[in-house]
């Protein structure tokens, strides 16, 4: 499996996490939300297994085993009424993991450009497509991470469930979106532009 396809798999998994979080907001769709989140994690694990040339098998199996133990213990101890909060946190970690994997791919390029470009050529990929995939993974993964913890805060009653609005909100949101798009463009054009990358990550 090519590097681009692996990164696209991470994007798909992050999108499924976001859809899962959205469906967790209603009782009648919470089960669908859990299912979408589980499928997203499965896709991410399978994509990681296809990347075994860069990751030792024992690290992958160790991570799966550790995650299984933590998930099982938490699921047993957490009350059923608190299950949506727990799933929101797990979704957040999944989105964060997607952003971290994409970030690691970037630093892999920065730490060995010639080797990295040779790998892309071998896998019939190109640098621009890879960087676009990295940008999308970071954006979607970061949104999933922050959105999940906001959802957790609302479910826990730590954050008000009422919409938070303020004058000029739509304009500010638009400016943020435009800023992210501009930063993404400059990053894809020049992957060594870490300022643009940190703007996207933030």
Short mmCIF file of C-alpha atoms in Angstrom, two decimals:
data_model
loop_
_atom_site.label_atom_id
_atom_site.label_comp_id
_atom_site.label_asym_id
_atom_site.label_seq_id
_atom_site.Cartn_x
_atom_site.Cartn_y
_atom_site.Cartn_z
CA UNK A 1 0.00 0.00 0.00
CA UNK A 2 1.42 3.42 -1.00
CA UNK A 3 2.15 6.16 1.53
CA UNK A 4 -0.61 8.33 0.06
CA UNK A 5 -3.19 5.56 0.37
CA UNK A 6 -2.17 4.96 3.97
CA UNK A 7 -2.56 8.65 4.80
CA UNK A 8 -5.92 8.74 2.99
CA UNK A 9 -7.00 5.82 5.18
CA UNK A 10 -6.15 7.90 8.24
CA UNK A 11 -8.24 10.76 6.85
CA UNK A 12 -11.20 8.42 6.31
CA UNK A 13 -10.86 7.12 9.85
CA UNK A 14 -10.78 10.69 11.21
CA UNK A 15 -13.93 11.56 9.23
CA UNK A 16 -15.65 8.50 10.68
CA UNK A 17 -14.63 9.68 14.17
CA UNK A 18 -16.26 13.06 13.47
CA UNK A 19 -19.47 11.44 12.19
CA UNK A 20 -19.43 9.14 15.20
CA UNK A 21 -19.20 12.11 17.58
CA UNK A 22 -22.11 13.82 15.83
CA UNK A 23 -24.33 10.76 16.13
CA UNK A 24 -23.44 10.32 19.78
CA UNK A 25 -25.32 13.56 20.46
CA UNK A 26 -28.71 11.82 20.21
CA UNK A 27 -29.88 8.72 22.03
CA UNK A 28 -31.50 7.15 18.95
CA UNK A 29 -28.28 7.44 16.89
CA UNK A 30 -25.71 6.79 19.65
CA UNK A 31 -25.33 3.15 18.61
CA UNK A 32 -24.57 4.22 15.03
CA UNK A 33 -22.02 6.66 16.41
CA UNK A 34 -20.23 3.89 18.29
CA UNK A 35 -20.23 1.73 15.18
CA UNK A 36 -18.80 4.47 12.94
CA UNK A 37 -16.09 5.20 15.48
CA UNK A 38 -15.18 1.52 15.71
CA UNK A 39 -14.95 1.23 11.91
CA UNK A 40 -12.74 4.32 11.84
CA UNK A 41 -10.36 2.81 14.37
CA UNK A 42 -10.31 -0.49 12.45
CA UNK A 43 -9.33 1.33 9.23
CA UNK A 44 -6.56 3.18 11.07
CA UNK A 45 -5.20 -0.07 12.53
CA UNK A 46 -5.26 -1.86 9.16
CA UNK A 47 -3.50 1.10 7.48
CA UNK A 48 -0.85 0.98 10.20
CA UNK A 49 -0.33 -2.74 9.66
CA UNK A 50 0.33 -2.07 5.97
CA UNK A 51 3.07 0.32 7.03
CA UNK A 52 5.06 -2.42 8.70
CA UNK A 53 8.22 -1.51 6.81
CA UNK A 54 8.50 1.57 9.03
CA UNK A 55 6.98 0.25 12.27
CA UNK A 56 8.15 -2.92 14.04
CA UNK A 57 5.38 -5.50 14.50
CA UNK A 58 5.93 -5.70 18.25
CA UNK A 59 5.18 -1.97 18.59
CA UNK A 60 1.89 -2.32 16.73
CA UNK A 61 0.81 -5.43 18.62
CA UNK A 62 1.90 -3.85 21.89
CA UNK A 63 -0.17 -0.74 21.17
CA UNK A 64 -3.22 -2.82 20.19
CA UNK A 65 -2.88 -4.97 23.32
CA UNK A 66 -2.43 -1.96 25.62
CA UNK A 67 -5.39 -0.15 24.04
CA UNK A 68 -7.55 -3.27 24.33
CA UNK A 69 -6.75 -3.65 28.02
CA UNK A 70 -7.37 0.03 28.80
CA UNK A 71 -10.60 0.02 26.77
CA UNK A 72 -11.90 -3.18 28.36
CA UNK A 73 -11.13 -2.08 31.93
CA UNK A 74 -12.64 1.35 31.33
CA UNK A 75 -15.77 -0.08 29.68
CA UNK A 76 -16.32 -2.43 32.63
CA UNK A 77 -15.82 0.24 35.30
CA UNK A 78 -17.65 3.13 33.65
CA UNK A 79 -21.37 3.32 34.34
CA UNK A 80 -23.67 2.87 31.35
CA UNK A 81 -24.99 6.41 31.82
CA UNK A 82 -21.44 7.73 31.38
CA UNK A 83 -20.71 5.70 28.25
CA UNK A 84 -21.25 8.61 25.79
CA UNK A 85 -18.60 10.65 27.61
CA UNK A 86 -16.15 7.76 27.46
CA UNK A 87 -16.72 7.23 23.75
CA UNK A 88 -16.25 10.97 23.14
CA UNK A 89 -12.84 10.80 24.85
CA UNK A 90 -11.83 7.71 22.86
CA UNK A 91 -12.90 9.45 19.64
CA UNK A 92 -10.78 12.44 20.61
CA UNK A 93 -7.73 10.26 21.10
CA UNK A 94 -8.37 8.64 17.72
CA UNK A 95 -8.47 12.03 16.00
CA UNK A 96 -5.37 13.14 17.89
CA UNK A 97 -3.58 9.98 16.82
CA UNK A 98 -4.43 10.71 13.18
CA UNK A 99 -2.96 14.21 13.47
CA UNK A 100 0.16 12.86 15.18
CA UNK A 101 0.69 10.21 12.49
CA UNK A 102 0.45 12.88 9.78
CA UNK A 103 2.86 15.11 11.72
CA UNK A 104 5.28 12.20 12.07
CA UNK A 105 5.13 11.70 8.30
CA UNK A 106 6.13 15.34 7.82
CA UNK A 107 9.11 15.09 10.17
CA UNK A 108 10.12 11.86 8.46
CA UNK A 109 10.40 13.88 5.25
CA UNK A 110 12.27 16.75 6.93
CA UNK A 111 14.79 14.39 8.53
CA UNK A 112 15.64 12.53 5.33
CA UNK A 113 14.40 14.22 2.17
CA UNK A 114 16.35 12.20 -0.38
CA UNK A 115 15.35 8.85 1.11
CA UNK A 116 11.75 10.00 1.51
CA UNK A 117 11.48 11.21 -2.10
CA UNK A 118 12.99 7.93 -3.28
CA UNK A 119 10.30 6.04 -1.35
CA UNK A 120 7.59 8.20 -2.93
CA UNK A 121 8.95 7.48 -6.41
CA UNK A 122 9.08 3.78 -5.62
CA UNK A 123 5.43 3.85 -4.49
CA UNK A 124 4.32 5.91 -7.53
CA UNK A 125 3.49 8.89 -5.31
CA UNK A 126 4.50 12.54 -5.40
CA UNK A 127 5.41 15.06 -2.72
CA UNK A 128 2.55 17.51 -3.37
CA UNK A 129 -0.15 14.84 -3.01
CA UNK A 130 1.50 13.55 0.14
CA UNK A 131 1.63 17.01 1.71
CA UNK A 132 -2.02 17.67 0.82
CA UNK A 133 -2.92 14.41 2.53
CA UNK A 134 -0.86 15.38 5.57
CA UNK A 135 -2.62 18.76 5.77
CA UNK A 136 -6.08 17.16 5.59
CA UNK A 137 -5.13 14.57 8.21
CA UNK A 138 -3.86 17.25 10.60
CA UNK A 139 -6.91 19.49 10.13
CA UNK A 140 -9.50 16.73 10.47
CA UNK A 141 -7.61 14.98 13.27
CA UNK A 142 -7.21 18.21 15.26
CA UNK A 143 -10.87 19.11 14.81
CA UNK A 144 -11.86 15.63 15.96
CA UNK A 145 -9.62 15.91 19.01
CA UNK A 146 -10.89 19.30 20.16
CA UNK A 147 -14.51 18.60 19.18
CA UNK A 148 -14.54 15.33 21.10
CA UNK A 149 -13.32 16.94 24.30
CA UNK A 150 -15.84 19.77 23.93
CA UNK A 151 -18.53 17.11 23.53
CA UNK A 152 -17.19 15.38 26.65
CA UNK A 153 -17.29 18.65 28.56
CA UNK A 154 -20.90 19.27 27.56
CA UNK A 155 -21.96 15.72 28.45
CA UNK A 156 -20.23 16.06 31.82
CA UNK A 157 -21.90 19.41 32.42
CA UNK A 158 -18.55 21.18 32.63
CA UNK A 159 -19.38 23.24 29.53
CA UNK A 160 -22.75 24.82 28.91
CA UNK A 161 -24.86 23.04 26.33
CA UNK A 162 -26.21 26.37 25.14
CA UNK A 163 -24.77 27.77 21.88
CA UNK A 164 -21.92 30.22 22.50
CA UNK A 165 -22.35 33.23 20.22
CA UNK A 166 -20.82 36.69 20.04
CA UNK A 167 -20.97 39.68 17.67
CA UNK A 168 -19.15 39.11 14.40
CA UNK A 169 -18.83 35.38 15.03
CA UNK A 170 -19.47 34.37 11.41
CA UNK A 171 -16.92 36.86 10.10
CA UNK A 172 -14.27 35.65 12.56
CA UNK A 173 -14.98 32.03 11.66
CA UNK A 174 -14.66 32.89 7.97
CA UNK A 175 -11.34 34.66 8.58
CA UNK A 176 -10.03 31.64 10.50
CA UNK A 177 -11.08 29.34 7.65
CA UNK A 178 -9.41 31.58 5.06
CA UNK A 179 -6.28 31.75 7.21
CA UNK A 180 -6.08 27.97 7.47
CA UNK A 181 -6.56 27.58 3.70
CA UNK A 182 -3.81 30.13 3.00
CA UNK A 183 -1.46 28.46 5.51
CA UNK A 184 -2.23 25.08 3.94
CA UNK A 185 -1.34 26.41 0.50
CA UNK A 186 2.00 27.83 1.64
CA UNK A 187 2.79 24.60 3.47
CA UNK A 188 2.04 22.38 0.46
CA UNK A 189 4.15 24.64 -1.77
CA UNK A 190 6.99 24.62 0.77
CA UNK A 191 6.79 21.74 3.31
CA UNK A 192 9.70 23.26 5.23
CA UNK A 193 7.50 26.22 6.18
CA UNK A 194 6.89 25.16 9.79
CA UNK A 195 5.12 28.41 10.65
CA UNK A 196 2.36 27.51 8.19
CA UNK A 197 2.22 23.99 9.58
CA UNK A 198 1.81 25.23 13.17
CA UNK A 199 -0.95 27.60 12.05
CA UNK A 200 -2.78 24.62 10.51
CA UNK A 201 -2.21 22.53 13.62
CA UNK A 202 -3.50 25.30 15.88
#
